[in-house]
PDB file of C-alpha atoms in Angstrom:
ATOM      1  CA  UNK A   1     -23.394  -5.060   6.336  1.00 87.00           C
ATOM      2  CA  UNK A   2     -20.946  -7.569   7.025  1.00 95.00           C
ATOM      3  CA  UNK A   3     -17.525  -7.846   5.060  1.00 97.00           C
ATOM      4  CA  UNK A   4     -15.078 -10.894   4.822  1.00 98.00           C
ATOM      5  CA  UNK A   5     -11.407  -9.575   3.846  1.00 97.00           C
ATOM      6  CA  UNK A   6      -9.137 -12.132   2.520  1.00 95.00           C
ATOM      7  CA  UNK A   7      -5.961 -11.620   2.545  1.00 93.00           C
ATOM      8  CA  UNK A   8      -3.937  -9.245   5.220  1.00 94.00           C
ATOM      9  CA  UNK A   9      -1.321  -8.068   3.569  1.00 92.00           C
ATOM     10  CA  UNK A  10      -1.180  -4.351   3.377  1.00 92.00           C
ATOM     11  CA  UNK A  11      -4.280  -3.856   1.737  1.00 93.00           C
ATOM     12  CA  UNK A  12      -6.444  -5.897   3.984  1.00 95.00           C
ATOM     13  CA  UNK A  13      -4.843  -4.602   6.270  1.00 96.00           C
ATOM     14  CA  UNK A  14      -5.876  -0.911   5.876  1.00 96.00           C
ATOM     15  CA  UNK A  15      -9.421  -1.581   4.852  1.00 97.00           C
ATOM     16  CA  UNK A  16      -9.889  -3.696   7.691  1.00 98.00           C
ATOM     17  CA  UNK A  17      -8.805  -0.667   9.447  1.00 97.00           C
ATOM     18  CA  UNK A  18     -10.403   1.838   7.607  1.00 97.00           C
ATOM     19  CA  UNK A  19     -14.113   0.053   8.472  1.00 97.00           C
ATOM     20  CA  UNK A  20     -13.086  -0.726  12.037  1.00 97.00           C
ATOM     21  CA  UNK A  21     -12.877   3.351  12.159  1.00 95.00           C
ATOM     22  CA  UNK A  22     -16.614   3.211  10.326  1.00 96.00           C
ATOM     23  CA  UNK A  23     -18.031   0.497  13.201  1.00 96.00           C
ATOM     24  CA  UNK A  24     -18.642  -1.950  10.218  1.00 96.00           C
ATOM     25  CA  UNK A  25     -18.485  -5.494  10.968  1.00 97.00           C
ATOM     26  CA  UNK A  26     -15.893  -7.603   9.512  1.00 98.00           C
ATOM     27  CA  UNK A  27     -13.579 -10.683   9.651  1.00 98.00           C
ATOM     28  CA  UNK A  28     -10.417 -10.676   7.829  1.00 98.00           C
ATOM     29  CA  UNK A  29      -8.965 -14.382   6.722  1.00 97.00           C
ATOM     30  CA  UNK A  30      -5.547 -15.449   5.694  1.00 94.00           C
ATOM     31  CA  UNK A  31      -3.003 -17.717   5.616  1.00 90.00           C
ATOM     32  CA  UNK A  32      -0.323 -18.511   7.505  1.00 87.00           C
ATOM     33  CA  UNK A  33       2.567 -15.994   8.035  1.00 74.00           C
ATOM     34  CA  UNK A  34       4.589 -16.342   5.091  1.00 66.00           C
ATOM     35  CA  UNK A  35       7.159 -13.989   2.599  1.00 64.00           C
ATOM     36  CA  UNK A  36       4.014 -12.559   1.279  1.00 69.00           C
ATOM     37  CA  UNK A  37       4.493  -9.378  -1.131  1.00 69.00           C
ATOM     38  CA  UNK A  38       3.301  -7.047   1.814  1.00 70.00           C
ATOM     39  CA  UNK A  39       5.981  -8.307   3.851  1.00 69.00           C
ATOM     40  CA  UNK A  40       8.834  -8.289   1.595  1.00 70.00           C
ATOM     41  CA  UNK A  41       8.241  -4.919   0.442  1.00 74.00           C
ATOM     42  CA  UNK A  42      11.105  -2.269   0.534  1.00 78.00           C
ATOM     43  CA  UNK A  43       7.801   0.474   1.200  1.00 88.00           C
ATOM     44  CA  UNK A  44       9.744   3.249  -0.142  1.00 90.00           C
ATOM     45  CA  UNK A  45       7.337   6.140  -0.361  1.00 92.00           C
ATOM     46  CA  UNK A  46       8.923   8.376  -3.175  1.00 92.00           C
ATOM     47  CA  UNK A  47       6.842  11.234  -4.934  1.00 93.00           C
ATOM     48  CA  UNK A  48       8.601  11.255  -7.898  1.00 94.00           C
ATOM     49  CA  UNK A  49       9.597   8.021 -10.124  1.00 90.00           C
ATOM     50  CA  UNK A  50      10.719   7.093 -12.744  1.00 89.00           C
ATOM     51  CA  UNK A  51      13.317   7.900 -14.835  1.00 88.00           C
ATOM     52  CA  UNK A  52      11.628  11.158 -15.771  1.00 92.00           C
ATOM     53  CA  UNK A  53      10.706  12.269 -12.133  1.00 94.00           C
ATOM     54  CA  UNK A  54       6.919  12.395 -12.193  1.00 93.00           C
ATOM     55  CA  UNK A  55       4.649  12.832  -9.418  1.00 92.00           C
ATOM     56  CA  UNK A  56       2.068  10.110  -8.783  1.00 86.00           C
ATOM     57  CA  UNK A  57      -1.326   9.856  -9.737  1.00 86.00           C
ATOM     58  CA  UNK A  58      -3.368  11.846  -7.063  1.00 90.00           C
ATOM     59  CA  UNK A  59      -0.178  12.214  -5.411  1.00 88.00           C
ATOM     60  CA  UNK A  60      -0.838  15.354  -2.717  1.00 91.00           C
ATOM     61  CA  UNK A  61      -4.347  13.533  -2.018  1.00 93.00           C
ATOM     62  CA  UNK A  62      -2.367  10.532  -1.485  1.00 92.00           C
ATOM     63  CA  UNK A  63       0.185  11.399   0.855  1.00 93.00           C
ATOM     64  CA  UNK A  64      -1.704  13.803   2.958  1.00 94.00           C
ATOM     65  CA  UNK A  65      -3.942  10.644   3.603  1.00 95.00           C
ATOM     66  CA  UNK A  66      -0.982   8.418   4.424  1.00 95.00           C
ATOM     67  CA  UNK A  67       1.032  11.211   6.737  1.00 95.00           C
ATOM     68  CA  UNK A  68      -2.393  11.177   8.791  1.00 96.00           C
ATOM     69  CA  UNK A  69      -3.061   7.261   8.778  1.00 97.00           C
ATOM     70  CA  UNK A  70      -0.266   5.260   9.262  1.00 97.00           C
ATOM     71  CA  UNK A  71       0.737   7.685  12.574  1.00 97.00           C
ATOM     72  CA  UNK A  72      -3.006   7.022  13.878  1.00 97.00           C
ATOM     73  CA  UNK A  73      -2.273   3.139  13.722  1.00 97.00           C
ATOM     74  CA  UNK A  74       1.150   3.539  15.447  1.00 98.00           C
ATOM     75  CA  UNK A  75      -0.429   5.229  18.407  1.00 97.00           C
ATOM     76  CA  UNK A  76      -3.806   3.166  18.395  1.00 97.00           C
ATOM     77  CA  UNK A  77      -1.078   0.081  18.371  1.00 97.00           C
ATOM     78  CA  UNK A  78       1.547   1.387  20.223  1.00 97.00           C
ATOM     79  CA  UNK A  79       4.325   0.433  17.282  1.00 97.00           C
ATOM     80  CA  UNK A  80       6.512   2.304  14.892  1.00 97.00           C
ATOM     81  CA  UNK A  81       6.715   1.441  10.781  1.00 96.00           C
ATOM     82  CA  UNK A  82       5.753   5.142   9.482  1.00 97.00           C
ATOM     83  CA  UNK A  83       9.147   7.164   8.742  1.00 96.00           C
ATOM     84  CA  UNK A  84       9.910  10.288   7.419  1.00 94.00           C
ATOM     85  CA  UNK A  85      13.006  10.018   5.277  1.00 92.00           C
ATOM     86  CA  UNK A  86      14.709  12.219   2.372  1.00 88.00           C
ATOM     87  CA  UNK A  87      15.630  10.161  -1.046  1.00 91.00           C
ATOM     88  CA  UNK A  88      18.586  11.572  -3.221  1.00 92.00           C
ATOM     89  CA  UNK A  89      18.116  10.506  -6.844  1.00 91.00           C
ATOM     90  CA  UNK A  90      20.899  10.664  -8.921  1.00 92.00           C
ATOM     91  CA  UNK A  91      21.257  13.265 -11.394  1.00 94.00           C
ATOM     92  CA  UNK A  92      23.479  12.851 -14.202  1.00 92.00           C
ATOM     93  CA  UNK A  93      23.471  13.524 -18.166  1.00 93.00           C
ATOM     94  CA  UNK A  94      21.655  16.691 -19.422  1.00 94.00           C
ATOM     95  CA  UNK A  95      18.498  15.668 -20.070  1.00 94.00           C
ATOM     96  CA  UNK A  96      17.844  14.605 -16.585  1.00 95.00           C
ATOM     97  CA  UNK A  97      19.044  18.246 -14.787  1.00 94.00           C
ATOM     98  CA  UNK A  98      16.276  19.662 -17.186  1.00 96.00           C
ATOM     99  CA  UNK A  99      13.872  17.299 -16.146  1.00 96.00           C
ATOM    100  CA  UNK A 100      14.701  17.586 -12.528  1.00 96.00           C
ATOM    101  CA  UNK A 101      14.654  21.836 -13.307  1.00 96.00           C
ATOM    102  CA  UNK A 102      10.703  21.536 -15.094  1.00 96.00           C
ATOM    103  CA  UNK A 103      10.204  19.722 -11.838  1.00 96.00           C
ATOM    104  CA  UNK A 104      11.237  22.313  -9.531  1.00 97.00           C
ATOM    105  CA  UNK A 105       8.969  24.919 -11.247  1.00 96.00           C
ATOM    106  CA  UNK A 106       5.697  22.750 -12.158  1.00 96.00           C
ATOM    107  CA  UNK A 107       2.658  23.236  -9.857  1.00 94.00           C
ATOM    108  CA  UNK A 108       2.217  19.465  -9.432  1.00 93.00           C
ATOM    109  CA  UNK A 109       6.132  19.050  -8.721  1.00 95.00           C
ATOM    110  CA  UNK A 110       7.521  21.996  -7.408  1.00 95.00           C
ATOM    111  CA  UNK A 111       6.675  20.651  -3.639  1.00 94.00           C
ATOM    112  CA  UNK A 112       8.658  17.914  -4.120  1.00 95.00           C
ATOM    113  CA  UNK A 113      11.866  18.375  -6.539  1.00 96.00           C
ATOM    114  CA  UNK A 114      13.837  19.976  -4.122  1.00 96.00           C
ATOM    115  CA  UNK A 115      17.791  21.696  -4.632  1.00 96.00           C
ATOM    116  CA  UNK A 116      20.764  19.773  -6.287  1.00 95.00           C
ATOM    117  CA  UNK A 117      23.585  18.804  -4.518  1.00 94.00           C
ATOM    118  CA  UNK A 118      27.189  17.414  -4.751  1.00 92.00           C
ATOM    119  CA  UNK A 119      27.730  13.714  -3.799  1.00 90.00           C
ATOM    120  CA  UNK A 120      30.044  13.463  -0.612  1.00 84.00           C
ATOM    121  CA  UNK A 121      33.449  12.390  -1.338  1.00 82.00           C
ATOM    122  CA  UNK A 122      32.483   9.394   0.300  1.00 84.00           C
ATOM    123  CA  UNK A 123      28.966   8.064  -1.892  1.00 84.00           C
ATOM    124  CA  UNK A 124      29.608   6.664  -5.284  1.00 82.00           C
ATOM    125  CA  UNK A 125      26.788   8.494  -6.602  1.00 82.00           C
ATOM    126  CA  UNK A 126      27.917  10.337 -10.092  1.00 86.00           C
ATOM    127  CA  UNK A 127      26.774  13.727 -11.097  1.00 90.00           C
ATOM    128  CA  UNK A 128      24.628  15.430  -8.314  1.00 93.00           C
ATOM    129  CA  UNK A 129      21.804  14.356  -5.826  1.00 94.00           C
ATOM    130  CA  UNK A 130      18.680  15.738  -6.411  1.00 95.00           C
ATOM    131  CA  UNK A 131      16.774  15.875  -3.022  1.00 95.00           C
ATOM    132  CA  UNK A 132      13.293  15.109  -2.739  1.00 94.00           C
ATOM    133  CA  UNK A 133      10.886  16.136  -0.164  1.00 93.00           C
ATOM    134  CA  UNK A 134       7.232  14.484   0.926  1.00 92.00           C
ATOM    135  CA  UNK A 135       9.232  11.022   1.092  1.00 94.00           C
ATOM    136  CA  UNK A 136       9.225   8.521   3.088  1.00 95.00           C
ATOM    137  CA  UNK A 137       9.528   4.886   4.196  1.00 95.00           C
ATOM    138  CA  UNK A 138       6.650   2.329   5.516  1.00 95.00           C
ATOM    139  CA  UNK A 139       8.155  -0.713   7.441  1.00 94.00           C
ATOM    140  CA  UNK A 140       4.957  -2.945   6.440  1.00 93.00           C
ATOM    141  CA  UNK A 141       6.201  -6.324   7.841  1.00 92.00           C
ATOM    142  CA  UNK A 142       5.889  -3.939  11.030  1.00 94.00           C
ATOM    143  CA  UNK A 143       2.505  -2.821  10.560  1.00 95.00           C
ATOM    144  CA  UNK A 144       1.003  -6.193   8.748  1.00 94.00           C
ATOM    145  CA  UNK A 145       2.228  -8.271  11.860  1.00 94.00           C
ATOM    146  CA  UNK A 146       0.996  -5.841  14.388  1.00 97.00           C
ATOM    147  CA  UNK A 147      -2.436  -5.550  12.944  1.00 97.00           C
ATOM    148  CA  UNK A 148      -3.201  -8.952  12.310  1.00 96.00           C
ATOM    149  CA  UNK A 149      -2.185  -9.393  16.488  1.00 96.00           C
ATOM    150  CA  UNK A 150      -4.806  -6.630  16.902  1.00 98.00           C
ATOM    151  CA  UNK A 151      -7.650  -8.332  15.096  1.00 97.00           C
ATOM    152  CA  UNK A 152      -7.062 -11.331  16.602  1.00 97.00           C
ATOM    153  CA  UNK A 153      -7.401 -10.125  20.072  1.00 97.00           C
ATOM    154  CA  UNK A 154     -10.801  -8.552  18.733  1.00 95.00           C
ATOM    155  CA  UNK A 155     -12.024 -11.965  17.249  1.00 96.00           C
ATOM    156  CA  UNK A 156     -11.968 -10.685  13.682  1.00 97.00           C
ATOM    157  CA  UNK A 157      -9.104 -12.421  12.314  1.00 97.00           C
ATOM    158  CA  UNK A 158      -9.926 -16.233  11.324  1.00 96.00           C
ATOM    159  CA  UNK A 159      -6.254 -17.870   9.788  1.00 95.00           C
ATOM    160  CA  UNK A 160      -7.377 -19.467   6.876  1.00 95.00           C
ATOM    161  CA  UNK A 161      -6.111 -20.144   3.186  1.00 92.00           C
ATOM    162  CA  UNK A 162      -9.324 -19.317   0.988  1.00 93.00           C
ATOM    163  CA  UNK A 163     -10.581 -20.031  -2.147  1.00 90.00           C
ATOM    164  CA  UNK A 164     -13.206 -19.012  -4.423  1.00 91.00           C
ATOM    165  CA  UNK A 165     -14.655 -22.162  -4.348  1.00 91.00           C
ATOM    166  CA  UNK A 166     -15.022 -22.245  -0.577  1.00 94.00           C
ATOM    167  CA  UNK A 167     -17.722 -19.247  -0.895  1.00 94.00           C
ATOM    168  CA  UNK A 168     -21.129 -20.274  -1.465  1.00 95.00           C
ATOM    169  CA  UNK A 169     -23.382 -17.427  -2.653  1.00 95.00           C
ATOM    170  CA  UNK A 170     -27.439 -17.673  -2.321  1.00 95.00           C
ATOM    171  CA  UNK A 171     -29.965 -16.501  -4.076  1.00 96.00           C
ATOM    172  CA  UNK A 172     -30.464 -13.498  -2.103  1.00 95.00           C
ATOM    173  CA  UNK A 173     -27.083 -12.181  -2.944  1.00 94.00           C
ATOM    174  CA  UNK A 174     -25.252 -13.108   0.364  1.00 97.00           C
ATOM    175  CA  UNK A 175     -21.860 -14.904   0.625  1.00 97.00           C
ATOM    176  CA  UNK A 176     -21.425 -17.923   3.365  1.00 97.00           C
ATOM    177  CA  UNK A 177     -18.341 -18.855   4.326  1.00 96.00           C
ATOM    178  CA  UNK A 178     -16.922 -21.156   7.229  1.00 94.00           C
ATOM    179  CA  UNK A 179     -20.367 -21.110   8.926  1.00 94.00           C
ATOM    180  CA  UNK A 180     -21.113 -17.242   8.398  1.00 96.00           C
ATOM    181  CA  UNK A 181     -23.017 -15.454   5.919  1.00 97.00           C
ATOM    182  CA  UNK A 182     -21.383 -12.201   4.731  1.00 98.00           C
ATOM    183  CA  UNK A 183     -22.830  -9.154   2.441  1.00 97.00           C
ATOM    184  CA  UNK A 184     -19.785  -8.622   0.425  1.00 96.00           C
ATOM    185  CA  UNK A 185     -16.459 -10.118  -0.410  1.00 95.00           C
ATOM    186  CA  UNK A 186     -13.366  -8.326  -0.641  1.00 95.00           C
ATOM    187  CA  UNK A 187     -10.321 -10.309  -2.055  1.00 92.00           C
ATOM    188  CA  UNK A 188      -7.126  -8.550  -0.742  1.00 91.00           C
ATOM    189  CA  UNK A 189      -4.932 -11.158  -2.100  1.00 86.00           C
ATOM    190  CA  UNK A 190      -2.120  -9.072  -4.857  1.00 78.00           C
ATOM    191  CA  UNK A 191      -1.793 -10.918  -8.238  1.00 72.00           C
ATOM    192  CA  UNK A 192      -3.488 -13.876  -7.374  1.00 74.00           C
ATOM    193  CA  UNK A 193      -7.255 -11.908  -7.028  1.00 68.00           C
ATOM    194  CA  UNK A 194      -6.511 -11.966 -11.150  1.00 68.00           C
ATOM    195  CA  UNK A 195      -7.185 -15.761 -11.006  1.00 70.00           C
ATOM    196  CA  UNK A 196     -10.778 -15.130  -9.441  1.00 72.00           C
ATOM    197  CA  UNK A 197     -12.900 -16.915 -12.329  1.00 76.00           C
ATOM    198  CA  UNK A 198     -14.977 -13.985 -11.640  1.00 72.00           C
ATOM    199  CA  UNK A 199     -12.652 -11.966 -12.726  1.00 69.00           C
ATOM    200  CA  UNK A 200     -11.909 -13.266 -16.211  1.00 67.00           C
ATOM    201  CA  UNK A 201     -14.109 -10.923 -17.732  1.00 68.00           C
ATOM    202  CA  UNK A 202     -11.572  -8.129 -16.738  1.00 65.00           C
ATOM    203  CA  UNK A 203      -8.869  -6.859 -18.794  1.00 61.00           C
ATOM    204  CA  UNK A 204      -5.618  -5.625 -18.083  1.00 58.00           C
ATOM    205  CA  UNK A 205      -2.770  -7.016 -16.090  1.00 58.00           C
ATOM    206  CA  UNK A 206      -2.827  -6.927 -11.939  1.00 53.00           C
ATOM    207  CA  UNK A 207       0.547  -5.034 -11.110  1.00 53.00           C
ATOM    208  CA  UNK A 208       1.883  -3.545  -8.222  1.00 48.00           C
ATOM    209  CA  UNK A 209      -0.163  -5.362  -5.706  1.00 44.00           C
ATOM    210  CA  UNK A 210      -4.039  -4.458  -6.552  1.00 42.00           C
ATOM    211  CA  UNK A 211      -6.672  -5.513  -4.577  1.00 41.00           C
ATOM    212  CA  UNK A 212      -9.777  -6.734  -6.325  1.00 41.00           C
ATOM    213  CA  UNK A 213     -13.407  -6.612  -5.115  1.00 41.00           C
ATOM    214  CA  UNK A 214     -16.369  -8.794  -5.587  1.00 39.00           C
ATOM    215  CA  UNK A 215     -19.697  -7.935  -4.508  1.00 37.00           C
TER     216      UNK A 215
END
């Protein structure tokens, strides 16, 4: 097996990772440094959105993966992007302290709603803050930059701007690209993996940065 990644944004960037850890081969390609998505992203790490408070989909699974990952890269990469950080939503009309209270008591909530609170004097926050544990903040432009350094140095990072008609597949179901012949094809690339002509086929809408694969 042999993978080519394209794009190394955030994505890319922990699936490259993730097979590294595996001993798969692979070579990640992407542009030039630019205000990609991955870089411009706030990475706010909040279990509960939305106006109604809700947890996220697989949200315990989720987070107990990211508290153990992103603190493996800083140390493997001697760099810091993974913080630990409370959030304070604000609380105000009725309907939202009995949301925020169904919160506190639900099984798939109650971990994370934490108390209520009074605004300092000095925050323009109205009502009360309602405090929210598990959260957290991912500096990604941090992470992003030191990985693709990383890969580099390995010889796994080519700097390329790629499109789908720059991959040739064969009859045998391999991919070549640049000179090398790959197994599978992972397009890490956000919104613009939606305008794969492979992908027409697909329905839906590509939000929130989504990584599409083609094999």
């Amino acid at each position: 097996m042999n993978i080519l990644i394209i794009g190394q944004g955030i994505a890319g960037s922990c699936l490259a990772w993730e097979l590294k850890r595996r001993g798969a081969e692979f070579t990640v390609a992407d542009r030039p440094v630019a205000e990609t998505a991955s870089r411009v992203a706030a990475g706010l790490v909040n279990p509960l959105t939305g106006r109604a408070f809700r947890p996220g989909w697989r949200q315990e699974e989720c987070l107990a993966a990211a508290e153990a990952f992103y603190p493996e890269t800083e140390r493997e990469l001697g760099g810091s992007w993974w913080q630990k950080t409370p959030i304070f939503r604000e609380v105000e009309t009725e309907d939202q302290f009995e949301i925020w209270q169904e919160r506190q008591t639900a099984p798939e909530s109650c971990a994370y709603a934490g108390p209520l609170f009074p605004w300092p004097e000095h925050w323009e926050g109205r009502g009360k803050a309602a405090y929210t544990r598990g959260s957290a903040v991912l500096h990604v432009e941090n992470m992003v930059t030191a990985m693709r350094r990383f890969f580099m140095e390995q010889g796994r990072f080519v700097e390329a701007d790629v499109s789908p008609t720059d991959i040739r597949p064969d009859a045998n179901g391999l991919f070549h690209w640049n000179g090398r012949t790959f197994s599978h094809i992972v397009w890490c690339t956000g919104w613009e993996a939606g305008l794969h002509p492979d992908m027409s086929p697909l329905k839906g809408r590509p939000s929130k940065g989504p990584f599409w694969t083609w094999t």
